[in-house]
């Protein structure tokens, strides 16, 4: 009887110790996982985790159609700038004044005997 009581007591304490150790192991695993995920001063973690943040996706950058629309709008702005520049250049007197005859500078009006044939515009002046 004493031996059976001693064996039961030994088995009970052994199973109780095993149950405690399993709980502790689970708790330790959770703690280590939490420590691995969050960098600390002791273990700063890898450089990948330090600089990786949650990026917010904008509505327009999500689909291909939205990107195509953005590219189209950008091209239209560039074309508008180009045409405005061309219009400003056309306002210069060498393009708008007919007396320039396509010259960069207005040609001189020489006396009748000294006039020369102009290769640029094909007129004698």
Coordinates of N, CA, C and O in Angstrom, one line a residue:
X1 N 0.8 -1.2 0.0 CA 0.0 0.0 0.0 C 0.9 1.3 0.0 O 0.5 2.2 -0.7
X2 N 1.9 1.2 0.8 CA 2.8 2.3 0.8 C 3.5 2.6 -0.5 O 3.6 3.7 -1.0
X3 N 3.8 1.5 -1.2 CA 4.5 1.6 -2.5 C 3.5 2.2 -3.5 O 3.9 3.0 -4.3
X4 N 2.3 1.7 -3.5 CA 1.4 2.2 -4.5 C 1.1 3.7 -4.3 O 1.0 4.5 -5.2
X5 N 1.0 4.1 -3.0 CA 0.7 5.5 -2.7 C 1.9 6.3 -3.1 O 1.8 7.4 -3.7
X6 N 3.1 5.8 -2.9 CA 4.3 6.5 -3.3 C 4.4 6.6 -4.8 O 4.8 7.6 -5.4
X7 N 4.1 5.5 -5.5 CA 4.1 5.5 -7.0 C 3.1 6.5 -7.5 O 3.4 7.3 -8.5
X8 N 1.9 6.5 -7.0 CA 0.8 7.5 -7.4 C 1.3 8.9 -7.1 O 1.1 9.8 -8.0
X9 N 1.9 9.1 -6.0 CA 2.3 10.5 -5.7 C 3.5 10.9 -6.6 O 3.5 12.1 -7.1
X10 N 4.3 10.0 -6.9 CA 5.4 10.3 -7.9 C 4.9 10.6 -9.3 O 5.3 11.5 -9.9
X11 N 3.9 9.8 -9.8 CA 3.3 10.0 -11.1 C 2.5 11.3 -11.1 O 2.5 12.0 -12.1
X12 N 1.8 11.6 -10.1 CA 1.1 12.8 -10.0 C 1.9 14.1 -10.1 O 1.6 15.0 -10.8
X13 N 3.0 14.0 -9.3 CA 3.9 15.1 -9.3 C 4.6 15.3 -10.7 O 4.9 16.4 -11.2
X14 N 4.9 14.1 -11.3 CA 5.6 14.1 -12.6 C 4.6 14.7 -13.7 O 5.0 15.6 -14.5
X15 N 3.4 14.3 -13.7 CA 2.4 14.9 -14.7 C 2.1 16.3 -14.4 O 2.0 17.1 -15.3
X16 N 2.1 16.7 -13.1 CA 1.9 18.1 -12.8 C 3.1 19.0 -13.3 O 2.9 20.0 -13.8
X17 N 4.3 18.4 -13.1 CA 5.4 19.2 -13.6 C 5.4 19.3 -15.1 O 5.8 20.3 -15.7
X18 N 5.0 18.2 -15.8 CA 5.0 18.2 -17.3 C 3.9 19.3 -17.7 O 4.2 20.0 -18.7
X19 N 2.8 19.3 -17.1 CA 1.8 20.3 -17.5 C 2.2 21.7 -17.3 O 2.0 22.6 -18.1
X20 N 3.0 22.0 -16.2 CA 3.5 23.3 -15.9 C 4.5 23.7 -17.0 O 4.6 24.8 -17.5
X21 N 5.4 22.7 -17.3 CA 6.4 23.0 -18.3 C 5.8 23.3 -19.7 O 6.3 24.1 -20.4
X22 N 4.8 22.6 -20.1 CA 4.1 22.9 -21.4 C 3.5 24.3 -21.4 O 3.7 25.0 -22.4
X23 N 2.9 24.7 -20.4 CA 2.4 26.0 -20.3 C 3.5 27.1 -20.4 O 3.4 28.1 -21.1
X24 N 4.5 26.8 -19.7 CA 5.7 27.7 -19.7 C 6.3 27.8 -21.1 O 6.7 28.9 -21.6
X25 N 6.4 26.6 -21.7 CA 7.0 26.6 -23.1 C 6.1 27.4 -24.1 O 6.7 28.2 -24.9
X26 N 4.8 27.2 -24.0 CA 3.9 28.0 -24.9 C 4.1 29.5 -24.6 O 4.1 30.3 -25.5
X27 N 4.1 29.9 -23.3 CA 4.3 31.3 -23.0 C 5.6 31.8 -23.5 O 5.7 32.9 -24.0
X28 N 6.7 31.0 -23.4 CA 8.0 31.5 -23.8 C 8.0 31.6 -25.3 O 8.6 32.5 -25.9
X29 N 7.3 30.7 -26.1 CA 7.3 30.8 -27.5 C 6.6 32.1 -27.9 O 7.0 32.8 -28.9
X30 N 5.5 32.4 -27.3 CA 4.7 33.6 -27.6 C 5.6 34.8 -27.4 O 5.6 35.8 -28.1
X31 N 6.3 34.8 -26.2 CA 7.1 36.0 -25.9 C 8.3 36.1 -26.9 O 8.6 37.3 -27.4
X32 N 8.9 35.0 -27.3 CA 10.0 35.1 -28.3 C 9.5 35.6 -29.6 O 10.2 36.3 -30.3
X33 N 8.3 35.1 -30.0 CA 7.8 35.6 -31.3 C 7.5 37.1 -31.3 O 7.7 37.8 -32.2
X34 N 6.9 37.5 -30.2 CA 6.6 38.9 -30.0 C 7.9 39.8 -30.1 O 8.0 40.8 -30.6
X35 N 9.0 39.2 -29.4 CA 10.2 39.9 -29.4 C 10.9 39.9 -30.8 O 11.5 40.9 -31.2
X36 N 10.7 38.9 -31.5 CA 11.3 38.8 -32.9 C 10.6 39.8 -33.8 O 11.2 40.4 -34.7
X37 N 9.3 40.0 -33.7 CA 8.5 40.9 -34.5 C 8.9 42.3 -34.3 O 9.0 43.1 -35.2
X38 N 9.0 42.7 -33.0 CA 9.3 44.1 -32.6 C 10.7 44.3 -32.3 O 11.3 43.6 -31.4
X39 N 11.4 45.2 -33.0 CA 12.8 45.4 -32.7 C 13.0 46.2 -31.4 O 12.1 47.0 -31.0
X40 N 14.0 45.9 -30.7 CA 14.3 46.6 -29.4 C 15.7 47.1 -29.5 O 16.5 46.9 -30.4
X41 N 16.2 47.8 -28.4 CA 17.5 48.3 -28.3 C 18.5 47.1 -28.2 O 19.7 47.3 -28.7
X42 N 18.1 46.0 -27.6 CA 19.0 44.9 -27.5 C 19.1 44.2 -28.8 O 20.2 43.8 -29.2
X43 N 18.0 43.9 -29.4 CA 17.9 43.3 -30.7 C 17.2 44.2 -31.7 O 16.0 44.1 -31.8
X44 N 17.9 45.0 -32.5 CA 17.3 45.9 -33.4 C 16.6 45.3 -34.6 O 15.8 45.9 -35.2
X45 N 16.9 44.0 -34.8 CA 16.2 43.3 -35.9 C 17.0 43.6 -37.2 O 18.0 44.2 -37.2
X46 N 16.5 43.0 -38.3 CA 17.1 43.2 -39.6 C 16.8 44.6 -40.2 O 15.8 45.2 -39.8
X47 N 17.6 45.0 -41.1 CA 17.4 46.3 -41.7 C 16.1 46.3 -42.6 O 15.6 47.3 -42.9
X48 N 15.7 45.1 -43.0 CA 14.5 45.0 -43.8 C 13.3 45.5 -43.0 O 12.4 46.2 -43.5
X49 N 13.2 45.0 -41.8 CA 12.1 45.4 -40.9 C 12.1 46.8 -40.4 O 11.1 47.4 -40.2
X50 N 13.3 47.4 -40.3 CA 13.4 48.8 -39.8 C 12.8 49.8 -40.7 O 12.1 50.7 -40.3
X51 N 13.1 49.6 -42.0 CA 12.6 50.6 -43.0 C 11.4 50.3 -43.7 O 10.9 51.0 -44.6
X52 N 10.8 49.2 -43.4 CA 9.6 48.8 -44.1 C 8.4 49.3 -43.3 O 8.2 49.0 -42.1
X53 N 7.6 50.1 -43.9 CA 6.4 50.7 -43.3 C 5.2 50.3 -44.1 O 5.3 49.8 -45.2
X54 N 4.0 50.6 -43.5 CA 2.8 50.3 -44.3 C 2.6 51.4 -45.3 O 2.6 52.6 -44.9
X55 N 2.5 51.1 -46.5 CA 2.3 52.1 -47.6 C 0.9 52.2 -47.9 O 0.1 51.2 -48.0
X56 N 0.5 53.5 -48.0 CA -0.9 53.7 -48.4 C -1.1 53.7 -49.9 O -0.3 54.4 -50.6
X57 N -1.9 53.0 -50.4 CA -2.2 52.9 -51.9 C -3.1 54.0 -52.2 O -4.2 54.1 -51.7
X58 N -2.8 54.8 -53.2 CA -3.7 55.9 -53.6 C -4.7 55.2 -54.6 O -4.4 54.2 -55.2
X59 N -5.8 55.9 -54.7 CA -6.9 55.3 -55.6 C -6.4 55.3 -57.0 O -6.8 54.4 -57.7
X60 N -5.7 56.3 -57.5 CA -5.4 56.4 -58.9 C -4.3 55.4 -59.3 O -4.2 55.1 -60.5
X61 N -3.4 55.0 -58.4 CA -2.3 54.1 -58.8 C -2.7 52.7 -58.8 O -1.8 51.8 -59.0
X62 N -3.9 52.3 -58.5 CA -4.3 50.9 -58.3 C -4.4 50.2 -59.7 O -3.9 49.1 -59.8
X63 N -5.1 50.8 -60.6 CA -5.4 50.0 -61.8 C -4.6 50.5 -63.0 O -4.0 51.6 -63.0
X64 N -4.6 49.7 -64.1 CA -3.9 50.1 -65.3 C -4.6 51.3 -66.0 O -3.9 52.1 -66.6
X65 N -5.9 51.3 -66.0 CA -6.7 52.3 -66.6 C -6.3 53.7 -66.0 O -6.2 54.7 -66.7
X66 N -6.2 53.7 -64.7 CA -6.0 55.0 -64.0 C -4.6 55.5 -64.4 O -4.4 56.7 -64.6
X67 N -3.6 54.6 -64.5 CA -2.3 55.0 -64.9 C -2.3 55.5 -66.3 O -1.6 56.5 -66.6
X68 N -3.0 54.9 -67.2 CA -3.1 55.3 -68.6 C -3.7 56.7 -68.6 O -3.3 57.6 -69.4
X69 N -4.7 57.0 -67.8 CA -5.4 58.3 -67.8 C -4.4 59.3 -67.3 O -4.3 60.4 -67.8
X70 N -3.6 59.0 -66.3 CA -2.6 59.9 -65.8 C -1.6 60.2 -66.8 O -1.2 61.4 -67.0
X71 N -1.1 59.2 -67.6 CA -0.1 59.4 -68.6 C -0.7 60.3 -69.7 O 0.0 61.2 -70.3
X72 N -2.0 60.1 -70.1 CA -2.6 60.9 -71.1 C -2.7 62.4 -70.7 O -2.4 63.3 -71.4
X73 N -3.1 62.6 -69.4 CA -3.2 64.0 -68.9 C -1.8 64.6 -68.9 O -1.7 65.8 -69.2
X74 N -0.8 63.9 -68.6 CA 0.5 64.4 -68.5 C 1.0 64.8 -70.0 O 1.5 65.9 -70.2
X75 N 0.7 64.0 -70.9 CA 1.0 64.3 -72.3 C 0.3 65.5 -72.8 O 0.8 66.4 -73.5
X76 N -1.0 65.6 -72.4 CA -1.8 66.8 -72.8 C -1.2 68.1 -72.3 O -1.2 69.1 -72.9
X77 N -0.8 68.0 -71.0 CA -0.2 69.2 -70.4 C 1.1 69.6 -71.1 O 1.4 70.8 -71.4
X78 N 1.9 68.6 -71.5 CA 3.2 68.9 -72.2 C 2.9 69.5 -73.6 O 3.5 70.4 -74.0
X79 N 1.9 68.9 -74.3 CA 1.5 69.5 -75.6 C 1.0 70.9 -75.5 O 1.3 71.7 -76.3
X80 N 0.2 71.2 -74.4 CA -0.3 72.5 -74.2 C 0.8 73.5 -74.0 O 0.8 74.6 -74.6
X81 N 1.8 73.1 -73.2 CA 3.0 74.0 -73.1 C 3.7 74.2 -74.4 O 4.1 75.3 -74.7
X82 N 3.9 73.1 -75.2 CA 4.6 73.3 -76.4 C 3.9 74.2 -77.4 O 4.5 75.1 -78.0
X83 N 2.5 74.1 -77.5 CA 1.8 74.9 -78.4 C 1.8 76.4 -77.9 O 1.8 77.3 -78.7
X84 N 1.7 76.6 -76.6 CA 1.8 78.0 -76.0 C 3.2 78.6 -76.4 O 3.2 79.8 -76.8
X85 N 4.2 77.8 -76.3 CA 5.5 78.3 -76.7 C 5.6 78.7 -78.2 O 6.1 79.7 -78.6
X86 N 5.0 77.8 -79.0 CA 5.0 78.1 -80.5 C 4.2 79.4 -80.7 O 4.6 80.2 -81.6
X87 N 3.1 79.6 -80.0 CA 2.3 80.8 -80.2 C 3.0 82.0 -79.8 O 2.9 83.1 -80.5
X88 N 3.8 81.9 -78.7 CA 4.6 83.1 -78.3 C 5.7 83.4 -79.3 O 5.9 84.6 -79.6
X89 N 6.3 82.4 -79.9 CA 7.3 82.6 -80.9 C 6.7 83.2 -82.2 O 7.2 84.1 -82.8
X90 N 5.4 82.8 -82.5 CA 4.8 83.3 -83.7 C 4.4 84.8 -83.6 O 4.2 85.5 -84.6
X91 N 4.3 85.3 -82.3 CA 4.0 86.7 -82.1 C 5.2 87.6 -82.4 O 5.0 88.8 -82.4
X92 N 6.4 87.1 -82.5 CA 7.5 87.9 -82.8 C 7.4 88.6 -84.2 O 6.7 88.0 -85.1
X93 N 8.0 89.7 -84.3 CA 7.8 90.5 -85.6 C 8.3 89.7 -86.8 O 7.7 89.9 -87.9
X94 N 9.3 88.9 -86.7 CA 9.8 88.2 -87.9 C 8.8 87.2 -88.5 O 8.9 86.9 -89.6
X95 N 7.9 86.8 -87.7 CA 6.8 85.9 -88.2 C 5.5 86.6 -88.5 O 4.8 86.2 -89.3
X96 N 5.2 87.7 -87.7 CA 3.9 88.3 -87.8 C 3.9 89.5 -88.8 O 2.9 89.8 -89.4
X97 N 5.1 90.2 -88.9 CA 5.1 91.4 -89.8 C 5.5 91.0 -91.2 O 6.6 90.4 -91.4
X98 N 4.7 91.3 -92.2 CA 5.0 90.9 -93.6 C 6.2 91.6 -94.2 O 6.7 91.1 -95.2
X99 N 6.6 92.7 -93.6 CA 7.8 93.4 -94.2 C 9.1 92.7 -93.9 O 10.1 93.0 -94.5
X100 N 9.1 91.7 -93.1 CA 10.3 90.9 -92.8 C 10.6 89.9 -93.9 O 11.8 89.4 -94.1
X101 N 9.7 89.5 -94.7 CA 9.8 88.5 -95.8 C 10.5 87.2 -95.4 O 11.3 86.6 -96.1
X102 N 10.3 86.8 -94.2 CA 10.9 85.5 -93.7 C 12.3 85.7 -93.1 O 13.0 84.7 -92.8
X103 N 12.8 86.9 -93.1 CA 14.1 87.2 -92.5 C 14.1 87.3 -91.0 O 13.0 87.6 -90.4
X104 N 15.2 87.0 -90.4 CA 15.3 87.2 -89.0 C 15.3 88.7 -88.6 O 14.6 89.1 -87.6
X105 N 16.0 89.5 -89.3 CA 16.0 90.9 -89.2 C 15.4 91.6 -90.4 O 15.6 91.0 -91.5
X106 N 14.8 92.7 -90.2 CA 14.1 93.4 -91.3 C 15.2 93.8 -92.4 O 16.2 94.3 -92.1
X107 N 15.0 93.4 -93.7 CA 16.0 93.7 -94.7 C 16.0 95.2 -95.0 O 15.0 95.9 -94.9
X108 N 17.2 95.7 -95.3 CA 17.4 97.1 -95.6 C 16.8 97.5 -97.0 O 16.8 96.7 -97.9
X109 N 16.2 98.7 -97.1 CA 15.7 99.1 -98.3 C 16.8 100.0 -99.0 O 17.1 101.1 -98.5
X110 N 17.5 99.5 -100.0 CA 18.6 100.2 -100.6 C 18.0 101.0 -101.8 O 16.9 100.8 -102.3
X111 N 18.8 102.0 -102.2 CA 18.4 102.7 -103.4 C 18.3 101.8 -104.6 O 18.9 100.7 -104.7
X112 N 17.6 102.3 -105.7 CA 17.3 101.4 -106.8 C 18.6 100.9 -107.5 O 18.6 99.7 -107.9
X113 N 19.6 101.6 -107.6 CA 20.8 101.2 -108.3 C 21.6 100.2 -107.5 O 22.4 99.5 -108.0
X114 N 21.5 100.2 -106.2 CA 22.3 99.3 -105.3 C 21.6 98.1 -104.8 O 22.1 97.3 -104.0
X115 N 20.4 97.8 -105.3 CA 19.6 96.7 -104.8 C 20.2 95.4 -105.2 O 20.8 95.3 -106.3
X116 N 20.1 94.4 -104.3 CA 20.6 93.1 -104.5 C 19.5 92.0 -104.5 O 18.5 92.2 -103.8
X117 N 19.8 90.9 -105.2 CA 18.8 89.8 -105.2 C 19.1 89.0 -103.9 O 20.2 88.6 -103.5
X118 N 18.0 88.7 -103.1 CA 18.1 88.0 -101.9 C 17.9 86.5 -102.1 O 16.8 86.1 -102.7
X119 N 18.8 85.7 -101.7 CA 18.7 84.2 -101.9 C 17.7 83.6 -100.9 O 17.1 82.6 -101.2
X120 N 17.5 84.3 -99.8 CA 16.6 83.8 -98.8 C 15.1 83.9 -99.2 O 14.4 82.9 -99.0
X121 N 14.7 85.0 -99.6 CA 13.3 85.2 -99.9 C 13.0 85.3 -101.4 O 11.8 85.3 -101.8
X122 N 14.0 85.5 -102.3 CA 13.9 85.6 -103.7 C 13.4 86.9 -104.2 O 12.8 87.0 -105.3
X123 N 13.6 88.0 -103.4 CA 13.1 89.3 -103.8 C 14.4 90.2 -103.9 O 15.4 90.0 -103.2
X124 N 14.3 91.2 -104.8 CA 15.4 92.2 -104.9 C 15.1 93.3 -103.9 O 14.1 94.0 -104.1
X125 N 15.9 93.5 -103.0 CA 15.7 94.7 -102.1 C 17.1 95.1 -101.5 O 18.1 94.5 -101.7

